[in-house]
Short mmCIF file of C-alpha atoms in Angstrom, two decimals:
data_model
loop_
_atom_site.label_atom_id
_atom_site.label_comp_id
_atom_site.label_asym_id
_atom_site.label_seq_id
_atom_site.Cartn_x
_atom_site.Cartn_y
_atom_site.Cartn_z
CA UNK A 1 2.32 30.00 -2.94
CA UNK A 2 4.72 30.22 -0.37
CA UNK A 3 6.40 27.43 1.50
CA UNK A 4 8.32 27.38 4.83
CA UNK A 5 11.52 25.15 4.28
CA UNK A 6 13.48 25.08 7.56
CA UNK A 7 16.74 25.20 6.42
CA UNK A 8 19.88 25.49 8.28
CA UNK A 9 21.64 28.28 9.78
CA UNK A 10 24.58 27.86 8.17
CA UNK A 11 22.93 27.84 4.77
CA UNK A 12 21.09 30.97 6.28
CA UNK A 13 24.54 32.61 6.45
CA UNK A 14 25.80 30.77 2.99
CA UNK A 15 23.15 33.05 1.07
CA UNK A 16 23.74 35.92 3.01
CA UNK A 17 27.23 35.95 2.88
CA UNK A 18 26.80 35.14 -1.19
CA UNK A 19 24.43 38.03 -1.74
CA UNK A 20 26.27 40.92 0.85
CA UNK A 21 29.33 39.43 -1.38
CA UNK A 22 28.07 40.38 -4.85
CA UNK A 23 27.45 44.31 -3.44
CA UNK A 24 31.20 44.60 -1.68
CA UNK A 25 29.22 44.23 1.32
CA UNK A 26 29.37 41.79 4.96
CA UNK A 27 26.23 40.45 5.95
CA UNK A 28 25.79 39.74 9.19
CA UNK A 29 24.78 36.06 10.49
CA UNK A 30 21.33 35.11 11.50
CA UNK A 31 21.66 31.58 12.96
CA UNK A 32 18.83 29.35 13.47
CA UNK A 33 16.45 31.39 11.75
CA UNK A 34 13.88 29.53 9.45
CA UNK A 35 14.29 31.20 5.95
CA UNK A 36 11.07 31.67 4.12
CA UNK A 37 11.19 30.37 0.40
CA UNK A 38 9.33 31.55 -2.78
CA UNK A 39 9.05 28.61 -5.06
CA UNK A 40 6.36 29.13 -7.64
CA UNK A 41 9.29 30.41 -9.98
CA UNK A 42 11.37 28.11 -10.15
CA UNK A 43 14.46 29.10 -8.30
CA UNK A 44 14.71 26.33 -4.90
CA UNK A 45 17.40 24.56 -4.32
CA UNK A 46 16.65 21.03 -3.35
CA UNK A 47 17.65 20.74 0.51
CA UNK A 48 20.27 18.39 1.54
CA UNK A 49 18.81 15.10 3.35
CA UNK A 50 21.18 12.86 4.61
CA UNK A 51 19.15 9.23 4.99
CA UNK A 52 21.07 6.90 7.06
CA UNK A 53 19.67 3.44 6.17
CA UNK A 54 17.34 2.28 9.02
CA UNK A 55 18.50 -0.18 10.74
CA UNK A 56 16.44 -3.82 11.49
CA UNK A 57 14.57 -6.33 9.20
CA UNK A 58 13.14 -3.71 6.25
CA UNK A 59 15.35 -0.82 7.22
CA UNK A 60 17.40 -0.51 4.32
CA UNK A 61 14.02 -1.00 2.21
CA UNK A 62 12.46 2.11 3.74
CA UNK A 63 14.63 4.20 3.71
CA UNK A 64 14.96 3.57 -0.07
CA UNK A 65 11.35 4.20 -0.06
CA UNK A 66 11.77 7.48 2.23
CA UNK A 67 14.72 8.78 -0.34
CA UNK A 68 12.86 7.72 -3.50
CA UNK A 69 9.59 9.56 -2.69
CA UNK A 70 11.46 13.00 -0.97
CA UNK A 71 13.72 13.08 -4.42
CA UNK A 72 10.48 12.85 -6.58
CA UNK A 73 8.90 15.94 -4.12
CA UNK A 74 11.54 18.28 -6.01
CA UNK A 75 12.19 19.81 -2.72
CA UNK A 76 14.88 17.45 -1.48
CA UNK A 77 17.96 15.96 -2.63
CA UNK A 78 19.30 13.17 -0.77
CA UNK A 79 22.92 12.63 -0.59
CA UNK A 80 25.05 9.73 -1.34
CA UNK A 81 25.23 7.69 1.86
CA UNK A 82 29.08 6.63 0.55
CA UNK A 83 29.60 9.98 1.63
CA UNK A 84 28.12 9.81 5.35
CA UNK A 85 31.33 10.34 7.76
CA UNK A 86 28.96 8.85 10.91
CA UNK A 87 27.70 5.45 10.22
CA UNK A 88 26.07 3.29 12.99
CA UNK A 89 23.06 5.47 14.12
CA UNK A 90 20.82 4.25 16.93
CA UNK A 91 17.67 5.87 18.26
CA UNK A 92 19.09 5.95 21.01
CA UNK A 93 21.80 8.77 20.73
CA UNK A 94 21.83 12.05 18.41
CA UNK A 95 23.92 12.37 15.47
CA UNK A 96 27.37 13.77 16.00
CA UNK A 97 26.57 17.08 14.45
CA UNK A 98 29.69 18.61 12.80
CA UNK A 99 30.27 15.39 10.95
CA UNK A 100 27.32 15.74 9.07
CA UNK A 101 27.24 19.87 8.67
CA UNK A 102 31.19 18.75 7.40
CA UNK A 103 29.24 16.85 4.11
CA UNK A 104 26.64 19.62 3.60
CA UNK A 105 23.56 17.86 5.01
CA UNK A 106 20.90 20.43 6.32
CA UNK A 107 18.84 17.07 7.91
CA UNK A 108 19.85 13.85 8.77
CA UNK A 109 17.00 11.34 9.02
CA UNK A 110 17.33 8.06 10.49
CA UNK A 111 15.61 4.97 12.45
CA UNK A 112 15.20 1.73 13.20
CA UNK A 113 13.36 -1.57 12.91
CA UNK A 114 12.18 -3.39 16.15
CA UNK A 115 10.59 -6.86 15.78
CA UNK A 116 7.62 -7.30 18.74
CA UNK A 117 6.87 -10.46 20.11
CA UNK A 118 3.72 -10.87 18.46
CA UNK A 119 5.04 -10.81 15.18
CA UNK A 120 4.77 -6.98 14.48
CA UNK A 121 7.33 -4.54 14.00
CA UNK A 122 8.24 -0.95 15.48
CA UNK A 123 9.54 1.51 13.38
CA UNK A 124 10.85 4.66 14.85
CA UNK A 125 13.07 7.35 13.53
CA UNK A 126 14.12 10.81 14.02
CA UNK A 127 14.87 14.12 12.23
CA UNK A 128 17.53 16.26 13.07
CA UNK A 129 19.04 20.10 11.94
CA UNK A 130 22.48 19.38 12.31
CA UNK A 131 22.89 22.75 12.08
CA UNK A 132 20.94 24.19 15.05
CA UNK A 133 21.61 21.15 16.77
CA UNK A 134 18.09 20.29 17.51
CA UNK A 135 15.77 17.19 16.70
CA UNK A 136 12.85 18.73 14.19
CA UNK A 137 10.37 15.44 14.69
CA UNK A 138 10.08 11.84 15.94
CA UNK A 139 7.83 9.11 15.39
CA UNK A 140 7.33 5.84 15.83
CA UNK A 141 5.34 3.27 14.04
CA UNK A 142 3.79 -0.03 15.25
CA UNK A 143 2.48 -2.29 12.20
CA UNK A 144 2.43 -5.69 10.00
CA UNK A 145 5.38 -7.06 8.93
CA UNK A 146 3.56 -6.44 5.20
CA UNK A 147 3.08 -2.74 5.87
CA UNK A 148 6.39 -1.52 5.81
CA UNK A 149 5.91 0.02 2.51
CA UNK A 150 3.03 1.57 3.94
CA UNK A 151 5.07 3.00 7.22
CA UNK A 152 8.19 4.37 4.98
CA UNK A 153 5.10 5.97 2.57
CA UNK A 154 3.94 7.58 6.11
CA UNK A 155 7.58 8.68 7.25
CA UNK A 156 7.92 10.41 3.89
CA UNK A 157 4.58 12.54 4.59
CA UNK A 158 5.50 13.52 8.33
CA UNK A 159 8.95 14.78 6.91
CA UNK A 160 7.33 16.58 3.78
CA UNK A 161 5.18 18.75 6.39
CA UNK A 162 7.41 19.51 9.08
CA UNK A 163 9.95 20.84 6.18
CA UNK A 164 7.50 22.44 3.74
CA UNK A 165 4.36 23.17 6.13
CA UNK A 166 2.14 21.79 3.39
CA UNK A 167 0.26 18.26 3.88
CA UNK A 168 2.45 15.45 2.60
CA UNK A 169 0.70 13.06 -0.20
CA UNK A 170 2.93 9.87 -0.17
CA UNK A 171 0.18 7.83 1.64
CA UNK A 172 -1.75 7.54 -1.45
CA UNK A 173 -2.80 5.58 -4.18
CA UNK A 174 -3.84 6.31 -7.99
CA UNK A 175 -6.03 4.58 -10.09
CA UNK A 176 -5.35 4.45 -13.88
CA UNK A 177 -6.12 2.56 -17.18
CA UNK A 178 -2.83 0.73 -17.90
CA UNK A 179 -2.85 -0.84 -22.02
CA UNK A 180 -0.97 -3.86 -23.20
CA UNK A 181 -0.83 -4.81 -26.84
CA UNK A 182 -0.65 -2.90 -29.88
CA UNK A 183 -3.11 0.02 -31.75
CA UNK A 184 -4.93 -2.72 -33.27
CA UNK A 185 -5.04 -5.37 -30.56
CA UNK A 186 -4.95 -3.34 -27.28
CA UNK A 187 -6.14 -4.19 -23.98
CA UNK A 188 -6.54 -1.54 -21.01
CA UNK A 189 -7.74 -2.77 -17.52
CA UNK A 190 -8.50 -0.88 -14.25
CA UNK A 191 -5.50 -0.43 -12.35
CA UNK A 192 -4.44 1.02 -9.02
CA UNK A 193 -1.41 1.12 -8.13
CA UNK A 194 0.37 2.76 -4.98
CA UNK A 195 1.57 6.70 -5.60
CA UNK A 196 4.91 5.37 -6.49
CA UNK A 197 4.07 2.58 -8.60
CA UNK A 198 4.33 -0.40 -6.48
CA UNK A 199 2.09 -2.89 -5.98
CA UNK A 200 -0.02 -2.28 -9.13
CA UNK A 201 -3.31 -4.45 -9.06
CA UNK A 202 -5.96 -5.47 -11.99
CA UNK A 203 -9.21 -4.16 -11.25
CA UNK A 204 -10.68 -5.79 -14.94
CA UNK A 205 -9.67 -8.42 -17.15
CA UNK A 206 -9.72 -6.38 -20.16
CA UNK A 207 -13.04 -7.28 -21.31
CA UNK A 208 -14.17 -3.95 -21.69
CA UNK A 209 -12.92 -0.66 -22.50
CA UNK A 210 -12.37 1.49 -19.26
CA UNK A 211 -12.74 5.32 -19.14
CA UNK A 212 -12.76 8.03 -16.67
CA UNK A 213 -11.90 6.17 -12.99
CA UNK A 214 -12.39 8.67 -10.30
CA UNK A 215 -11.90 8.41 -6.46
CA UNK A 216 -14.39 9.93 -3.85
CA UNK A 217 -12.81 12.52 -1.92
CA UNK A 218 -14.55 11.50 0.89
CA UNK A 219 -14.08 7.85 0.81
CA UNK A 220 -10.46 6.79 -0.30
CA UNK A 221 -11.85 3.36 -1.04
CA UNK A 222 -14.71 3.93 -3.44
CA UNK A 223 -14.22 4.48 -7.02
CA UNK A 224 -16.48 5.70 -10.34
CA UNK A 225 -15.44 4.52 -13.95
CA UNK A 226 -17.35 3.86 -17.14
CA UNK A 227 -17.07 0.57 -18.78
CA UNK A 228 -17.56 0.18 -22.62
CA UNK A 229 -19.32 -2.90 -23.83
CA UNK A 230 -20.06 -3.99 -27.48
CA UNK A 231 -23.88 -2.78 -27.08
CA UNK A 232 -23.39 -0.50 -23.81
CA UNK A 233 -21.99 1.69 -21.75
CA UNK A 234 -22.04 2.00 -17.88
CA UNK A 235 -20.96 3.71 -15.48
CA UNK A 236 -19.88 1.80 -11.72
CA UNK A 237 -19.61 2.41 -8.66
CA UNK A 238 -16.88 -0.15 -7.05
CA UNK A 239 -15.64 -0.50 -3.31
CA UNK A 240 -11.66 -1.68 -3.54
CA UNK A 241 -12.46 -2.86 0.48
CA UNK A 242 -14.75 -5.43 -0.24
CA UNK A 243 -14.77 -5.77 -4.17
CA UNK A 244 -18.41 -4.59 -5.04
CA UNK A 245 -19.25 -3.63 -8.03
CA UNK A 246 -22.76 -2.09 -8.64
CA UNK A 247 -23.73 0.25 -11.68
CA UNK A 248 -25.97 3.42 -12.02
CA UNK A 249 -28.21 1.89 -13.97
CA UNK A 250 -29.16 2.00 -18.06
CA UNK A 251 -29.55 5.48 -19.56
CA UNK A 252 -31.02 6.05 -22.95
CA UNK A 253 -27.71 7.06 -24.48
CA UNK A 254 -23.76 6.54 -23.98
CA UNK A 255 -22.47 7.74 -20.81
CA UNK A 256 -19.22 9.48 -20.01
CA UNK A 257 -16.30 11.29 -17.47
CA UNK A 258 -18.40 10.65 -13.95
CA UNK A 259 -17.28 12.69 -11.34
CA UNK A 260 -18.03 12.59 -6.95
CA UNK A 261 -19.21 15.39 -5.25
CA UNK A 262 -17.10 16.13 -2.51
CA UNK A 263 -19.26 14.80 0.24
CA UNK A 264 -19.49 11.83 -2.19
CA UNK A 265 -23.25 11.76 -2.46
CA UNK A 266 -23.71 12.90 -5.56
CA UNK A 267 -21.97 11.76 -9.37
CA UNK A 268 -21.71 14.49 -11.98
CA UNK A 269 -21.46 12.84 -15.71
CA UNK A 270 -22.48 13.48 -19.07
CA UNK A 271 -25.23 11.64 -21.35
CA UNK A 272 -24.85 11.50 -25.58
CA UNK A 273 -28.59 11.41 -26.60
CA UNK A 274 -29.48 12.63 -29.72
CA UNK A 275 -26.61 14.09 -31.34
CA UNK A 276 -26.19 16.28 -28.22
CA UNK A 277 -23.79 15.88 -25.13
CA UNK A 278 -25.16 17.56 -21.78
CA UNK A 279 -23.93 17.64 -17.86
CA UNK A 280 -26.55 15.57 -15.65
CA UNK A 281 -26.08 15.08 -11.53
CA UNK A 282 -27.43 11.95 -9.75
CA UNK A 283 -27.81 11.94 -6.08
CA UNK A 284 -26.48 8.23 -5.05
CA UNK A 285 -29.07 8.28 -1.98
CA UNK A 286 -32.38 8.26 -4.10
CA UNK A 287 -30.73 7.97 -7.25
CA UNK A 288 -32.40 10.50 -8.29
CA UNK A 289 -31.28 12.43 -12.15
CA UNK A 290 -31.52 16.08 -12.66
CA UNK A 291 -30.01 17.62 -15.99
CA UNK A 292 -28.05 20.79 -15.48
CA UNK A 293 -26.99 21.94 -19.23
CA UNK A 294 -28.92 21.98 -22.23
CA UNK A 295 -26.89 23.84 -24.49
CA UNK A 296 -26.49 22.44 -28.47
CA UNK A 297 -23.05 20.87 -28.36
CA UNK A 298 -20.47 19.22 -26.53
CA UNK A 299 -21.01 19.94 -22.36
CA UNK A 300 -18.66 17.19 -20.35
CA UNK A 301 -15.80 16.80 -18.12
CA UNK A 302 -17.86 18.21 -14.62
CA UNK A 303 -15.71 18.45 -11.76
CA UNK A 304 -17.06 19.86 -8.37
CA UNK A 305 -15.39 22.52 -6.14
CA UNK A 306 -13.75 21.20 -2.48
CA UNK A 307 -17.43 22.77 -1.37
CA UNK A 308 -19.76 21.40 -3.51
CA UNK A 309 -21.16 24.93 -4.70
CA UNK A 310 -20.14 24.40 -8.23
CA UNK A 311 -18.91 22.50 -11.23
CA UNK A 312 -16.36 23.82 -13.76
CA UNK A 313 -16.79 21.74 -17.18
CA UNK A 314 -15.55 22.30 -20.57
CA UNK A 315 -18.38 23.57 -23.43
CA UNK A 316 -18.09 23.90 -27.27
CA UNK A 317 -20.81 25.83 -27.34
CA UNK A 318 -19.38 28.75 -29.08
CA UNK A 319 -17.81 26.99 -31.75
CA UNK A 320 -14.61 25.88 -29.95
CA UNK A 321 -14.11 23.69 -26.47
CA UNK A 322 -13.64 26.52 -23.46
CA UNK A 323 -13.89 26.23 -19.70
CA UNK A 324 -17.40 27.36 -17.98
CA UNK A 325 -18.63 27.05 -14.41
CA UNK A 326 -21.68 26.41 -13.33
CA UNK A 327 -23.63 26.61 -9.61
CA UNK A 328 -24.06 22.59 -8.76
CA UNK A 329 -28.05 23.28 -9.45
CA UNK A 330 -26.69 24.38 -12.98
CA UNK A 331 -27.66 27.99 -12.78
CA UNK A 332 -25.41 30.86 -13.74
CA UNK A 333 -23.25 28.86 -16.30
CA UNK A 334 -20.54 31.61 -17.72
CA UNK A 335 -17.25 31.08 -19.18
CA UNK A 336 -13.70 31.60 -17.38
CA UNK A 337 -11.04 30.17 -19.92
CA UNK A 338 -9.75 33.32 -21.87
CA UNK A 339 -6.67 32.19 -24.10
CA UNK A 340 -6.46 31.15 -27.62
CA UNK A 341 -6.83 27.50 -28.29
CA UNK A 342 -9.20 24.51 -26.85
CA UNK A 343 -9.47 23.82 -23.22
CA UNK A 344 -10.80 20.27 -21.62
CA UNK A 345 -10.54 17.88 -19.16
CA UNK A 346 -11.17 20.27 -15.67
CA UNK A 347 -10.16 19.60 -12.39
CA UNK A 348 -10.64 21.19 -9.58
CA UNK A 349 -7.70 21.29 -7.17
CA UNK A 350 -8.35 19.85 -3.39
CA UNK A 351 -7.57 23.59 -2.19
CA UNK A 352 -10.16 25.11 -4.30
CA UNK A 353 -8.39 28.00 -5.36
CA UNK A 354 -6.77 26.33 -8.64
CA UNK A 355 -8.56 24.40 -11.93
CA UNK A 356 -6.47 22.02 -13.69
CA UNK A 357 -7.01 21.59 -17.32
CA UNK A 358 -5.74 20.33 -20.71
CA UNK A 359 -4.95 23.32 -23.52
CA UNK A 360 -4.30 21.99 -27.44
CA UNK A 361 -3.39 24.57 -29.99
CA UNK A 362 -0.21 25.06 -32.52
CA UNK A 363 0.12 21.16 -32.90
CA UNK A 364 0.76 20.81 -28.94
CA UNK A 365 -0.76 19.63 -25.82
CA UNK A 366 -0.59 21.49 -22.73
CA UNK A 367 -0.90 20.53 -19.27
CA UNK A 368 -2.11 24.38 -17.39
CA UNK A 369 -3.48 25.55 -14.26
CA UNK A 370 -5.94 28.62 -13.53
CA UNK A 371 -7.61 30.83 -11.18
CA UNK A 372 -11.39 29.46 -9.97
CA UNK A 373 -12.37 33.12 -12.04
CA UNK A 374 -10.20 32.31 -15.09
CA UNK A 375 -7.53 34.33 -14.18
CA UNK A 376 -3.80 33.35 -13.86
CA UNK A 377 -3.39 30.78 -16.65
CA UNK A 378 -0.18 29.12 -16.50
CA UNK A 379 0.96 26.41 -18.46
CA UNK A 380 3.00 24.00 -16.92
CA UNK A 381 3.87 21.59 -18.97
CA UNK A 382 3.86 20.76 -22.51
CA UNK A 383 4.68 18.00 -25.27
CA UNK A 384 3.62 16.06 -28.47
CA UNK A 385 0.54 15.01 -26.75
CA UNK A 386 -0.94 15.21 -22.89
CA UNK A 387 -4.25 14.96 -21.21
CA UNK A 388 -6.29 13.91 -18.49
CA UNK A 389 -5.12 16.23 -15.56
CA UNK A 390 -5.69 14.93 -12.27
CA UNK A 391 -4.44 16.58 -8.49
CA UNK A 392 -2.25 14.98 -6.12
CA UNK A 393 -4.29 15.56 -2.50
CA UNK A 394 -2.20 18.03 -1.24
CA UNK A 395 -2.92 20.49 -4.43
CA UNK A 396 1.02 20.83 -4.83
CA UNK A 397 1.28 18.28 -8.38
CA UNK A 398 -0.93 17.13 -11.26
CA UNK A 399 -0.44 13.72 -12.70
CA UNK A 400 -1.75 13.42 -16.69
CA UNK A 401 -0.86 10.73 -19.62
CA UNK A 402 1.78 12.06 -22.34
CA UNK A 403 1.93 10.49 -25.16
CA UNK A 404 4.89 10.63 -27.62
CA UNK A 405 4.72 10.52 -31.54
CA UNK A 406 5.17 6.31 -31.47
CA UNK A 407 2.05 6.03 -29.42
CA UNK A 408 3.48 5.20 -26.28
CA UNK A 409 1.36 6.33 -23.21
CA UNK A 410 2.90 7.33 -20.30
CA UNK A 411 1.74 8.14 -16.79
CA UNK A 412 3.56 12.07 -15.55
CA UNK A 413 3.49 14.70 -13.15
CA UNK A 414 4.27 18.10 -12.54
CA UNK A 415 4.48 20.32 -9.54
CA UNK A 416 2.70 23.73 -9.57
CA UNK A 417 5.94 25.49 -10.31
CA UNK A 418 6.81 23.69 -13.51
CA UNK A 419 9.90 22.94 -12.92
CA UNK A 420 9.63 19.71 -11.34
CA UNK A 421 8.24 17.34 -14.56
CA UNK A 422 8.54 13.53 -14.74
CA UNK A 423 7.41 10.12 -15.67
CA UNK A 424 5.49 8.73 -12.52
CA UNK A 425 6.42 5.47 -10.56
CA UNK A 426 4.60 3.16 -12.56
CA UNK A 427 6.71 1.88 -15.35
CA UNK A 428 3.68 0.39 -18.01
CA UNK A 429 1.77 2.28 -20.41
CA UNK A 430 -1.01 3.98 -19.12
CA UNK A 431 -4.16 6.72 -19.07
CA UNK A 432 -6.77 8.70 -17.03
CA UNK A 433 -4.57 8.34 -13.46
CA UNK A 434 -6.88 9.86 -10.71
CA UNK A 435 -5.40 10.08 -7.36
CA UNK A 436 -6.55 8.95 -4.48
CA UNK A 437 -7.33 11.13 -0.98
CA UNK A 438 -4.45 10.70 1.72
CA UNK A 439 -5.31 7.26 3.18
CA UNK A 440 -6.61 7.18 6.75
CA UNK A 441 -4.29 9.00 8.98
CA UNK A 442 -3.38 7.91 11.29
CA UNK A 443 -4.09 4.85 9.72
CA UNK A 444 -6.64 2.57 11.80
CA UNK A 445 -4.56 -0.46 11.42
CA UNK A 446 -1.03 1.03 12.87
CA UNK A 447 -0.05 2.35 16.11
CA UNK A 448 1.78 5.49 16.04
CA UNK A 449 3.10 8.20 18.43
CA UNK A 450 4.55 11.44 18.08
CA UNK A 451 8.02 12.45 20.15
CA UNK A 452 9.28 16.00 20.94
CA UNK A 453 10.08 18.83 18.87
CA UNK A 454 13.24 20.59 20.15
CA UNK A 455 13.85 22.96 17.28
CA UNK A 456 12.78 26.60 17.56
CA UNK A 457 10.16 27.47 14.95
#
């Protein structure tokens, strides 16, 4: 995957110059030419973001939220503002340009904070290439005084896409099952939490044992999970708008892992009847149940494709847990893992060309990605213990749980390059994150509006 990173001229040059160097050679300079960067191998350099604190009631608080959530991207690395030569930036005038090329900064971001009479705020701010001399992208923000996490979440995504050309994925939210207590006495409860790890929120007071949350794709608000009871297990369909809860129903046997189609219509689970684990679909409309495997053995873990033609799932049908995929009528079931070990927990990446998956084998737990076909396994992360893959909405990072030898359970993520691993935002112990779709965008509840975009492409 390739992405666009605008970078400045003079960096442009910097490489050039570097590279002609090494062969006794002078290269010549290309100003203001975008460079193209190839990043699934590891070799980026973070780009240099100057963020001037915003100015105004909240300013300093998001742009702490801007810098936080570019650093975590991998792409960027803001610098130091005890380092920034120009302080004092208004939206009204453009940044003095050499003082800022002077520090290394190949974008300076800043803004403001305006309070409106009717108790709202507006939050503007620009982006410049200090080395072109040219603004990249403007905005500006009308909304709650509360929702300034919420705006500097949105700032973060328009600044992710204008420098990377892929969808940003700040404006989102994960649901996980966060534990308290110890092995013996523990309690996990339904959490959701913003993508950071603020504002986490109790969805259940620990009164049964959660499993498997999942957010429809095509509804950022609704949510599947299974409950465990003493004499049952369920699986829900909640609303985090309004708070309903309503279940599937009763099946005759334990339920597990439910899954949305991506029109979110339909739930893909499994059913343990009998000694025997199979892959049934309900459509939420009539309710309706059709079984799609019938295999002896383990069949669970269905995810759908971004098109709703088919459903990867894992299989120990011959003799050891692999990856199959299946047409959504569950016809034409064939395997696509192809490595050594055992391969659960799916996931089919919002761009449909990747499947996410767990990989155990030589005492390790691996967190990999694949071709749709099978094809280009690569693992990119691995430790003690790991599990439960899950795609940010862009398709650029998987969050799973790691677990180290004490038992401690940890919420992590990992870009598709590998090199970018680390514990997520949320600070507790916790499993099975799922994350959410971007929120609405624009969002219905702020005013927004685009400025001009002086910088050549």
């Amino acid at each position: 995957m390739r992405l666009n990173l605008l970078l400045a001229s003079a960096a442009v040059v910097a490489m050039s110059v570097s590279s002609a160097q090494a062969q006794g050679q002078t290269a010549p300079a290309q100003a203001g030419q975008p460079v193209e960067v190839e990043i699934d191998q590891g070799v980026l350099k973070p780009l240099q973001i100057a963020i001037v604190p915003f100015t105004g009631d909240h300013g300093a608080d998001i742009s702490n939220v801007v810098s936080g959530n570019l650093r975590r991207s991998g792409f960027f690395e803001p610098l130091n503002p005890a380092g920034f030569i120009e302080t004092g930036l208004t939206l009204a005038n453009a940044p003095n340009f050499p003082q800022w090329t002077q520090i290394g900064a190949q974008a300076v971001l800043y803004g403001g904070v305006t309070p409106r009479g009717d108790g709202r705020l507006d939050v503007g701010f620009r982006l410049y290439d200090p080395y072109r001399q040219c603004q990249l992208v403007s905005y500006q923000f009308t909304a709650t005084q509360e929702q300034w996490r919420r705006i500097a979440h949105k700032i973060s995504d328009v600044i992710y896409q204008r420098m990377t050309g892929e969808t940003g994925f700040f404006d989102s939210r994960v649901v996980f099952v966060s534990e308290e207590g110890t092995q013996l006495n523990r309690i996990n409860r339904l959490t959701i939490a913003d993508q950071d790890g603020f504002n986490p929120t109790y969805l259940t007071q620990g009164d049964e044992i959660i499993m498997s949350p999942r957010f429809s794709t095509s509804q950022p608000d609704e949510i599947t999970y299974v409950a465990l009871g003493k004499d049952y297990s369920r699986i829900y369909l909640r609303n985090l708008t309004t708070g309903r809860t309503e279940s599937l129903g009763e099946f005759d046997g334990q339920v597990l892992a439910p899954r949305f189609s991506n029109d979110g219509n339909k739930i893909a689970f499994s059913i343990i009847r009998g000694g025997n684990t199979d892959i049934y679909v309900m459509d939420l409309r009539s309710r309706q149940l059709s079984r799609l495997t019938s295999d002896p053995g383990i069949d669970t873990s269905p995810s759908f494709s971004p098109d709703g033609s088919q459903i990867v799932f894992n299989s120990d049908r011959s003799g050891q847990a692999r990856l199959y995929v299946m047409r959504a009528d569950g016809s034409g079931q064939r395997p696509i893992s192809r490595g050594g070990g055992t391969y659960t927990a799916p996931a089919w990446s919002p761009t449909g060309n990747l499947i996410a998956f767990t990989k155990s084998g030589g005492g390790r737990f691996s967190t990999g990605v694949m071709n749709a076909d099978g094809s280009g396994e690569r693992i990119l992360s691995s430790s003690y213990f790991e599990e439960g893959p899950n795609w940010a909405p862009n398709g650029r990072y998987v969050m799973f749980a790691r677990q180290t030898r004490g038992g401690d359970t940890r919420l992590w993520t990992v870009d598709l390059s590998g090199r970018v691993v680390a514990q997520a935002g949320y600070n507790g112990r916790g499993t099975d994150p799922a994350w959410s779709p971007l929120l609405d965008t624009p969002p219905s509840n702020l005013g927004y509006g685009q400025g001009a975009d002086s910088c050549p492409s």
